[in-house]
Amino acid sequence: MFSQQSDTNAEQIDPDEIVNHFQGLDVSDGKGDNHLTPYSTPYSSRRPIPKFEIPKDGTPGETAYAMIKDELDLDGRPNLNLASFVDTYLEENAQKLMVENLSKNLADNDEYPAMLSMSERCVSILANLWSVQKGEKAIGTATTGSSEAIHLGGLAMKRRWQEHRRAAGKDTLSPNIVMGSNAQVALLKFARYFECEARVLPVSAKSKFRLDPELVKESIDENTIGVFVILGSTYTGHYEPVEEISRILDEYQERTGVDIPIHVDAASGGFVAPFTYAGAGGPKWNFQLPRVKSINASGHKYGLVTPGVGWIIWRDASYLPSHLIFELHYLGGTEQSFTLNFSRPGAQVIVQYYNLIHLGFAGYQEIMENCLSNARLLSKSLEATGWYVCLSDIHRPAPLSAAKQVVEGVAGKVREVVTSTAGSIRGQRDNEDQKDAQPSSETSAAYIAGLPVVSFKFTDEFKREYPHIKQETVSLLLRARQWIIPNYALPPNEEKTEILRVVIRESMSIDLLDRLVNDIVQVTETLMQNDEVDLSVLQKQQHRRRPVRKGGKEKHDKSLQLREGVKRMADGIHRSVC
Amino acid sequence: MVHLSAIPQDDSVDDQLVKAVKKVHLQLSNDEDNFTTSVYGSRFAAADLPRHEMPECEMPKEVAYRMIKDELSMDNNPMLNLASFVTTYMEEEAEKLMAESFSKNFIDYEEYPQSADIQNRCVSMIARLFHAPIPENGESAGAIGTSCVGSSEAIMLAVLAMKKRWKNQRIAAGKSTDRPNIVMSAAVQVCWEKAARYFEIEEKLVYCTEERYVIDPEETVNLVDENTIGICTILGTTYTGEYEDIKAVNDLLVKKGLDTPIHVDAASGGFVAPFVVPSLEWDFRLERVISINVSGHKYGLVYPGVGWVVWRGAEYLPKELVFNINYLGADQASFTLNFSKGASQVIGQYYQLIRLGKHGYRAIMSNLTRTADYLSDSLEALGFVIMSKKSGEGLPLVAFRLAPTESGEERNYDEFALAHQLRVRGWVVPAYTMAPNTKNLKMLRVVVREDFTRNRCDGLITDIKSCQALLNDMDRESIKKQQEFIHKYHTASGKASHNHPKYRKEKHSLQGKTGKTHAAC
């Protein structure tokens, strides 16, 4: 009753109206503008910063800088955003290179030949990293991100399929493409924009929430232009079984003669699997499989570059129909272009090259192993509470070495903290025998391969005992402590299961991790100590967090028009931001 | 309140120290890798940088930085690049803002809400600059728009929207949707050809003539049929910078009662025309114009990586193209081809918009127009034929070609030779072959950008004069030899070895078919 009333009261207050009202009272004429410091100008208090129309007159550079910088303070802290794979840390030298090359246009090859040559070297290095085969002439390009790369990879597959069909005198009316429902939104966009039927296969607990090879068998036909296989599902970090799917397609070709290519979307995994001891978990995933025709990866994820660079490589030029390539003549020279963007920044490519030669294989290996080790530590700590269970598998021993349960020393330490702060419902697990921890010289080889991602949910016992606690409340309360840990529903078919997901990036050190475990434990305890009525307040807040403002001036925000109210997190299709 | 901190006792401090020291002594290594003098004293300076395979081991960060920086000094001087519209100068404050935002992922609205809000403000400002219809209070349909990586992405999105809308209309009317086509000028930028090719739309081209470098409105409208998804018109062609007569196309469509939509490719002109010739009607003031794109990184005065596209209303952007991304409980509508990208450029755009204001943009664009006029007049006096418009009737660029000789004889050199000669002096002034059906008309083009001052303009004129004098003195044979040498050794693309032989000499594009040059933008 009380909460309802306060709710309606809050609804009647329009903060914009109040601000406008009081600004209307201001009678100063705005003359005698003082530009001594940014905060002595009219923008500091009397006049709002222009939001909807270019102001008639400008403002000094220092003022514009200070106003925008202060406003950007309201953005989140990149380092505490555990929802995203996108890199947020740059070494100082890399930062310097970025600034120095800010004005360089990647499309202007004639003007910036040195930058172009670095881009080529990156392509070459990555092709070798992904085991390009001798005798094949790999070809690749830098993109703005994996989305562009996926569009290009899909388009090449579609055009090749069309050429084959036309050559065989068959129709090209209904192409289709196969992917798991855990696919990132870019894969669906490709299907929609380039008019292919998307055969989105449901995932299940049995298939480890990834593309199910059994279902692939049933969904392919002569109109299948290709299969998107994801190396590193964004939901749980599992690698999809590329080799198994390749074998299924081999069998299909033997039976029917239809040759279906694979594009590997290694947006996150392309820079993880090659470096870690666990690899992709044993089976092959890259160009070692003849059926894998193209691979894409994001330089701005585990490639350790800030946003704006991705890569795509085809194993051989014959898989890239020449009809799609445009030659650009420029000052008598020639440039070949297969991109969706044209002019764009090139600094990210330079930093990618810097990372590749500065870190070397050993450096990348160390960083990726560290990420995985921290992810294991978090997973084990969460499971040790007894409240949470992980859907990701990277902390579980690989089947071969299952006998040996290794627990890091630090994990033991964190567990002690956990044990001392939370005492109530755990107990089933026997922690004692795990305590004689070994020093952490172990590698990821002993564990199931995957991305350094921890996806976790309440255990069944916890849900039984505290049915009123919603998982999204954990996410909300952690946000108050500045952590961003999203709560998603799993892809369709499994959407009843919600997961909290933490992506461990290079900048997530063990020190921060310690704080995170503490905060998760504290937040959960707080929830356990409150009853249903208290918590219902939080539920309401959740919906009101981003109010849809009314009034003429907001009409240009397209998201406001196109969405029908803010949905609950459990509704609709969930596409994680990556 | 100040936090209390315990001061560690002496012995505990010592304890650790001693332990650590012992360890270090035990592990002392004498790696040969260590460089002691400077970066150039290290073994890395004596070896080639890795090109094809990742090195096994690390490289010190100072060395990696220096090696890459040194290598990048082989790039040309952006200030002397007169071929490109892309911004090469920004104020220090803007650079600082952008550097501080490198790590922000623009697509991550929930994490960086303020950056997203700043985009909305930019869209709003640009839409209003283009006279987008602003609905009265309470109405829901208004203009919508989004930021892109550049005009190419913007154009792809606009074409997709037009195609989908056409398709939906055709399906509703029970007609076939097999053969969509789009009407555009043969002088379009290559991304229009790409969009048509990649989205499988037939191109219907309006050709230029020797005298007319823009579309003819009559001819354009006559090409329209029931399968036309839209008409592309260009505000400032990349060749001569001339504005196409969008109003005439619009009026003809209205007169004939056709509801074919018009998209205006204002990649370069969108930030020039509203300031220099505000009375020119080319934007949403014309009823058939449904979408406009503009490059922020051209005359929007931001470093590369930002473009904008605005639609007149939500009904022109079919719903099925927009993906809703559910993230932490907030649905975000997204219509892009790219996903994760940096937020710096959008922030840079907002800085420029509020920093300069209309007054500032007008001052800069006016100066550019003046410089372009001055350059046109000077070149005319040197005997060149000016192909571009003056005094704000087109973009601030100068397109010119050699005049036929008085005696009617053929010259020993052409525009490409002059371009090569200027290259030796450091200037990048591109030579192009014009759009098809203009009898292989060749031309040179100078783009006047913000940082091209009157002083530098004088330097260019002096060099053109001396290069021309030199070429006049040389005979045909030696010019040819010298051209080959310059092309091979002085231009980057002449040296390029990365292009795959399979794709050489493609024959499918306008360039492959007709010899038209895809101009750089």
Coordinates of N, CA and C in Angstrom, one line a residue, chain A residues 377-519:
Chain A
L377 N 38.9 -19.2 -10.3 CA 38.9 -18.8 -8.9 C 37.5 -18.3 -8.6
L378 N 37.0 -17.4 -9.4 CA 35.6 -16.8 -9.1 C 34.6 -17.9 -9.1
S379 N 34.7 -18.8 -10.2 CA 33.7 -19.9 -10.2 C 33.7 -20.7 -9.0
K380 N 34.9 -21.1 -8.6 CA 35.0 -22.0 -7.4 C 34.5 -21.3 -6.1
S381 N 34.8 -20.0 -6.0 CA 34.4 -19.3 -4.9 C 32.9 -19.2 -4.8
L382 N 32.3 -18.9 -5.9 CA 30.8 -18.8 -6.0 C 30.2 -20.1 -5.6
E383 N 30.7 -21.2 -6.2 CA 30.1 -22.5 -5.9 C 30.3 -22.9 -4.5
A384 N 31.4 -22.4 -3.9 CA 31.7 -22.8 -2.5 C 30.7 -22.2 -1.5
T385 N 30.0 -21.1 -1.9 CA 29.0 -20.5 -1.1 C 27.8 -21.4 -0.9
G386 N 27.6 -22.3 -1.9 CA 26.4 -23.1 -1.8 C 25.2 -22.4 -2.3
W387 N 25.3 -21.2 -2.6 CA 24.1 -20.4 -3.1 C 24.0 -20.4 -4.6
Y388 N 25.2 -20.5 -5.2 CA 25.3 -20.4 -6.6 C 25.9 -21.6 -7.2
V389 N 25.4 -21.9 -8.5 CA 26.0 -22.9 -9.3 C 26.4 -22.3 -10.6
C390 N 27.5 -22.8 -11.2 CA 28.0 -22.2 -12.5 C 27.5 -23.0 -13.6
L391 N 27.1 -22.3 -14.7 CA 26.7 -23.0 -15.9 C 27.9 -23.1 -16.8
S392 N 28.9 -22.2 -16.6 CA 30.1 -22.3 -17.4 C 30.9 -23.4 -16.8
D393 N 31.8 -24.0 -17.7 CA 32.5 -25.2 -17.3 C 34.0 -25.1 -17.1
I394 N 34.5 -23.9 -17.3 CA 36.0 -23.8 -17.3 C 36.7 -24.1 -16.0
H395 N 35.9 -24.2 -14.9 CA 36.6 -24.5 -13.6 C 36.4 -26.0 -13.4
R396 N 35.8 -26.7 -14.2 CA 35.6 -28.2 -14.0 C 36.7 -28.9 -14.7
P397 N 37.3 -29.9 -14.1 CA 38.4 -30.6 -14.7 C 38.1 -31.2 -16.0
A398 N 39.0 -31.2 -16.9 CA 38.8 -31.8 -18.2 C 38.6 -33.3 -18.0
P399 N 37.8 -33.9 -18.9 CA 37.5 -35.4 -18.7 C 38.7 -36.2 -18.5
L400 N 39.8 -35.9 -19.2 CA 41.0 -36.8 -19.2 C 41.7 -36.8 -17.8
S401 N 41.7 -35.6 -17.2 CA 42.5 -35.5 -16.0 C 41.5 -35.3 -14.8
A402 N 40.3 -35.9 -14.9 CA 39.3 -35.6 -13.9 C 39.7 -36.1 -12.6
A403 N 40.6 -37.1 -12.5 CA 40.9 -37.6 -11.3 C 41.5 -36.6 -10.3
K404 N 42.2 -35.6 -10.9 CA 43.0 -34.8 -10.1 C 42.3 -33.4 -9.8
Q405 N 41.8 -33.2 -8.7 CA 41.1 -32.0 -8.4 C 42.1 -31.0 -7.8
V406 N 42.4 -30.0 -8.6 CA 43.4 -29.0 -8.1 C 42.7 -27.7 -7.7
V407 N 43.1 -27.3 -6.5 CA 42.5 -26.0 -6.1 C 43.6 -25.1 -5.8
E408 N 43.5 -23.9 -6.3 CA 44.6 -22.9 -6.0 C 44.6 -22.4 -4.6
G409 N 45.7 -22.0 -4.2 CA 45.9 -21.5 -2.8 C 45.0 -20.3 -2.6
V410 N 44.9 -19.5 -3.6 CA 44.1 -18.2 -3.4 C 42.7 -18.6 -3.3
A411 N 42.3 -19.6 -4.0 CA 40.8 -20.0 -3.9 C 40.5 -20.4 -2.5
G412 N 41.4 -21.1 -1.9 CA 41.2 -21.4 -0.5 C 41.0 -20.2 0.4
K413 N 41.9 -19.2 0.1 CA 41.8 -18.0 1.0 C 40.5 -17.3 0.8
V414 N 40.1 -17.2 -0.4 CA 38.8 -16.5 -0.7 C 37.7 -17.2 0.0
R415 N 37.8 -18.5 -0.1 CA 36.7 -19.3 0.5 C 36.6 -19.1 2.0
E416 N 37.8 -18.9 2.6 CA 37.8 -18.6 4.1 C 37.0 -17.3 4.4
V417 N 37.2 -16.3 3.5 CA 36.5 -15.1 3.7 C 35.0 -15.4 3.6
V418 N 34.7 -16.1 2.5 CA 33.3 -16.5 2.3 C 32.7 -17.2 3.4
T419 N 33.4 -18.2 3.9 CA 32.9 -19.0 5.0 C 32.7 -18.1 6.3
S420 N 33.5 -17.2 6.5 CA 33.4 -16.4 7.7 C 32.2 -15.4 7.6
T421 N 32.0 -14.9 6.4 CA 30.9 -13.9 6.3 C 29.5 -14.5 6.2
A422 N 29.5 -15.6 5.5 CA 28.1 -16.2 5.4 C 28.1 -17.6 6.1
G423 N 27.2 -17.8 6.9 CA 27.2 -19.0 7.6 C 26.0 -19.9 7.5
S424 N 24.9 -19.4 6.9 CA 23.7 -20.1 7.2 C 23.4 -21.3 6.4
I425 N 23.4 -21.2 5.1 CA 22.8 -22.4 4.4 C 23.7 -23.4 3.8
R426 N 25.0 -23.0 3.8 CA 25.9 -24.0 3.1 C 26.2 -25.1 4.0
G427 N 26.8 -26.1 3.6 CA 27.0 -27.2 4.4 C 27.2 -28.5 3.7
Q428 N 26.5 -28.7 2.6 CA 26.6 -29.9 1.9 C 28.0 -30.2 1.4
R429 N 28.7 -29.1 1.0 CA 30.0 -29.3 0.4 C 31.0 -29.4 1.5
D430 N 31.9 -30.3 1.3 CA 33.0 -30.5 2.3 C 34.2 -29.7 1.8
N431 N 34.4 -28.6 2.5 CA 35.5 -27.8 2.1 C 36.9 -28.2 2.6
E432 N 36.8 -29.0 3.6 CA 38.1 -29.3 4.3 C 39.1 -30.0 3.4
D433 N 38.6 -30.9 2.7 CA 39.6 -31.7 1.9 C 40.2 -30.9 0.8
Q434 N 39.6 -29.8 0.4 CA 40.2 -29.0 -0.7 C 41.1 -28.0 -0.2
K435 N 41.3 -27.9 1.1 CA 42.0 -26.8 1.7 C 43.5 -26.9 1.5
D436 N 44.0 -28.1 1.5 CA 45.4 -28.2 1.4 C 45.8 -27.9 -0.1
A437 N 45.7 -26.6 -0.4 CA 45.8 -26.2 -1.8 C 47.3 -26.2 -2.2
Q438 N 47.4 -26.4 -3.5 CA 48.7 -26.4 -4.1 C 49.0 -25.0 -4.6
P439 N 50.3 -24.6 -4.7 CA 50.6 -23.3 -5.3 C 50.1 -23.3 -6.8
S440 N 49.8 -22.1 -7.2 CA 49.1 -22.0 -8.5 C 50.1 -22.1 -9.7
S441 N 50.6 -23.3 -10.0 CA 51.5 -23.4 -11.1 C 50.7 -24.2 -12.2
E442 N 49.5 -24.5 -11.9 CA 48.7 -25.3 -12.8 C 48.3 -24.4 -14.0
T443 N 47.9 -25.0 -15.1 CA 47.5 -24.3 -16.3 C 46.0 -24.7 -16.6
S444 N 45.5 -24.1 -17.7 CA 44.2 -24.4 -18.1 C 44.0 -25.7 -18.7
A445 N 45.2 -26.4 -18.9 CA 45.1 -27.7 -19.6 C 44.4 -28.7 -18.8
A446 N 44.4 -28.5 -17.5 CA 43.7 -29.5 -16.7 C 42.2 -29.3 -16.7
Y447 N 41.7 -28.3 -17.3 CA 40.3 -28.0 -17.2 C 39.6 -28.0 -18.5
I448 N 38.3 -27.9 -18.5 CA 37.5 -27.8 -19.7 C 37.8 -26.5 -20.4
A449 N 38.0 -26.5 -21.7 CA 38.3 -25.3 -22.4 C 37.1 -24.4 -22.6
G450 N 37.3 -23.1 -22.6 CA 36.2 -22.2 -22.7 C 36.8 -20.8 -22.6
L451 N 35.9 -19.8 -22.8 CA 36.3 -18.4 -22.6 C 36.3 -18.1 -21.1
P452 N 37.1 -17.1 -20.7 CA 37.1 -16.7 -19.3 C 35.8 -16.0 -18.9
V453 N 34.8 -16.8 -18.9 CA 33.4 -16.2 -18.6 C 32.8 -17.1 -17.5
V454 N 32.2 -16.4 -16.5 CA 31.6 -17.1 -15.4 C 30.1 -16.8 -15.5
S455 N 29.3 -17.9 -15.8 CA 27.8 -17.7 -15.8 C 27.3 -18.5 -14.6
F456 N 26.5 -17.8 -13.8 CA 26.1 -18.5 -12.6 C 24.6 -18.2 -12.3
K457 N 24.0 -19.1 -11.5 CA 22.6 -18.8 -11.1 C 22.4 -19.4 -9.7
F458 N 21.3 -19.1 -9.1 CA 21.0 -19.6 -7.8 C 20.9 -21.2 -7.8
T459 N 21.3 -21.8 -6.8 CA 21.2 -23.3 -6.7 C 19.7 -23.6 -6.5
D460 N 19.3 -24.8 -6.8 CA 17.9 -25.2 -6.6 C 17.5 -25.1 -5.1
E461 N 18.5 -25.5 -4.2 CA 18.2 -25.4 -2.8 C 17.9 -24.0 -2.3
F462 N 18.7 -23.1 -2.9 CA 18.6 -21.7 -2.5 C 17.2 -21.2 -3.0
K463 N 16.8 -21.6 -4.2 CA 15.5 -21.1 -4.7 C 14.4 -21.6 -3.9
R464 N 14.6 -22.9 -3.4 CA 13.5 -23.5 -2.6 C 13.4 -22.7 -1.3
E465 N 14.5 -22.4 -0.7 CA 14.5 -21.7 0.6 C 14.1 -20.3 0.5
Y466 N 14.5 -19.6 -0.5 CA 14.2 -18.2 -0.7 C 13.5 -17.9 -2.0
P467 N 12.3 -18.4 -2.1 CA 11.6 -18.3 -3.5 C 11.4 -16.8 -3.9
H468 N 11.4 -15.9 -2.9 CA 11.0 -14.5 -3.3 C 12.2 -13.7 -3.8
I469 N 13.4 -14.3 -3.6 CA 14.6 -13.5 -4.1 C 14.8 -13.7 -5.6
K470 N 14.8 -12.6 -6.3 CA 14.9 -12.6 -7.7 C 16.4 -12.4 -8.1
Q471 N 16.9 -13.1 -9.1 CA 18.3 -13.0 -9.4 C 18.6 -11.6 -9.9
E472 N 17.6 -11.0 -10.6 CA 18.0 -9.7 -11.1 C 18.2 -8.6 -10.0
T473 N 17.7 -8.9 -8.8 CA 17.9 -8.0 -7.7 C 19.4 -8.0 -7.3
V474 N 20.0 -9.2 -7.5 CA 21.4 -9.3 -7.2 C 22.2 -8.3 -8.1
S475 N 21.8 -8.4 -9.4 CA 22.4 -7.6 -10.4 C 22.2 -6.1 -10.1
L476 N 21.0 -5.8 -9.6 CA 20.7 -4.4 -9.3 C 21.5 -3.9 -8.1
L477 N 21.6 -4.7 -7.1 CA 22.3 -4.2 -5.9 C 23.8 -4.1 -6.1
L478 N 24.3 -5.0 -7.0 CA 25.7 -4.9 -7.3 C 26.0 -3.7 -8.1
R479 N 25.0 -3.2 -8.8 CA 25.2 -2.0 -9.6 C 25.4 -0.8 -8.7
A480 N 24.7 -0.9 -7.6 CA 24.8 0.2 -6.6 C 26.3 0.2 -6.1
R481 N 26.9 -0.9 -6.1 CA 28.4 -0.9 -5.8 C 29.2 -0.7 -7.0
Q482 N 28.7 -0.3 -8.1 CA 29.4 0.1 -9.3 C 29.8 -1.1 -10.2
W483 N 29.5 -2.3 -9.7 CA 29.8 -3.5 -10.6 C 28.6 -3.6 -11.6
I484 N 28.9 -3.9 -12.8 CA 27.9 -4.2 -13.8 C 27.9 -5.6 -14.1
I485 N 27.0 -6.4 -13.6 CA 26.9 -7.8 -13.9 C 25.5 -8.1 -14.3
P486 N 25.3 -8.3 -15.6 CA 23.9 -8.4 -16.1 C 23.3 -9.8 -15.8
N487 N 22.0 -9.7 -15.7 CA 21.2 -11.0 -15.5 C 20.4 -11.2 -16.7
Y488 N 20.7 -12.3 -17.5 CA 20.0 -12.6 -18.7 C 19.2 -13.8 -18.6
A489 N 18.2 -14.0 -19.5 CA 17.6 -15.3 -19.7 C 18.5 -16.0 -20.7
L490 N 18.6 -17.3 -20.6 CA 19.3 -18.0 -21.6 C 18.6 -17.9 -23.0
P491 N 19.2 -18.4 -24.1 CA 18.5 -18.3 -25.4 C 17.2 -19.0 -25.4
P492 N 16.3 -18.7 -26.4 CA 15.0 -19.4 -26.4 C 15.1 -20.9 -26.3
N493 N 14.1 -21.5 -25.8 CA 14.0 -22.9 -25.4 C 14.6 -23.1 -24.0
E494 N 15.5 -22.3 -23.6 CA 16.0 -22.4 -22.2 C 15.8 -21.1 -21.5
E495 N 14.9 -20.3 -22.0 CA 14.8 -18.9 -21.5 C 14.3 -18.8 -20.1
K496 N 13.8 -20.0 -19.6 CA 13.3 -20.0 -18.2 C 14.5 -19.8 -17.2
T497 N 15.7 -20.3 -17.7 CA 16.8 -20.1 -16.8 C 17.5 -18.8 -17.0
E498 N 17.7 -18.1 -15.9 CA 18.4 -16.8 -15.9 C 19.8 -17.0 -15.4
I499 N 20.7 -16.2 -16.0 CA 22.1 -16.3 -15.5 C 22.6 -15.0 -15.2
L500 N 23.5 -14.9 -14.3 CA 24.3 -13.7 -14.1 C 25.6 -14.0 -14.8
R501 N 26.2 -13.1 -15.5 CA 27.4 -13.4 -16.2 C 28.5 -12.4 -15.9
V502 N 29.7 -12.9 -15.6 CA 30.9 -12.1 -15.4 C 31.9 -12.4 -16.5
V503 N 32.3 -11.4 -17.2 CA 33.4 -11.6 -18.2 C 34.7 -11.2 -17.5
I504 N 35.7 -12.1 -17.4 CA 37.0 -11.8 -16.9 C 37.9 -11.2 -18.0
R505 N 38.2 -10.0 -17.9 CA 39.1 -9.4 -18.8 C 40.5 -9.3 -18.2
E506 N 41.4 -8.8 -19.0 CA 42.8 -8.7 -18.6 C 42.9 -7.8 -17.3
S507 N 42.1 -6.8 -17.3 CA 42.3 -5.8 -16.2 C 41.6 -6.2 -14.9
M508 N 41.0 -7.4 -14.9 CA 40.3 -7.9 -13.7 C 41.4 -8.6 -12.8
S509 N 42.0 -7.9 -12.0 CA 43.1 -8.5 -11.2 C 42.6 -9.3 -10.0
I510 N 43.4 -10.0 -9.4 CA 43.0 -10.9 -8.3 C 42.5 -10.0 -7.1
D511 N 43.0 -8.8 -7.0 CA 42.7 -7.9 -5.9 C 41.2 -7.5 -6.1
L512 N 40.9 -7.1 -7.4 CA 39.5 -6.7 -7.6 C 38.5 -7.8 -7.5
L513 N 39.0 -9.0 -7.9 CA 38.2 -10.2 -7.8 C 37.8 -10.5 -6.4
D514 N 38.8 -10.3 -5.5 CA 38.5 -10.5 -4.1 C 37.4 -9.6 -3.6
R515 N 37.4 -8.3 -4.0 CA 36.4 -7.4 -3.7 C 35.0 -7.9 -4.2
L516 N 35.1 -8.4 -5.5 CA 33.9 -8.8 -6.2 C 33.2 -9.9 -5.4
V517 N 34.0 -10.9 -5.1 CA 33.4 -12.1 -4.4 C 32.8 -11.6 -3.0
N518 N 33.5 -10.7 -2.3 CA 33.0 -10.2 -1.1 C 31.6 -9.5 -1.3
D519 N 31.6 -8.7 -2.4 CA 30.4 -7.9 -2.6 C 29.2 -8.8 -3.0

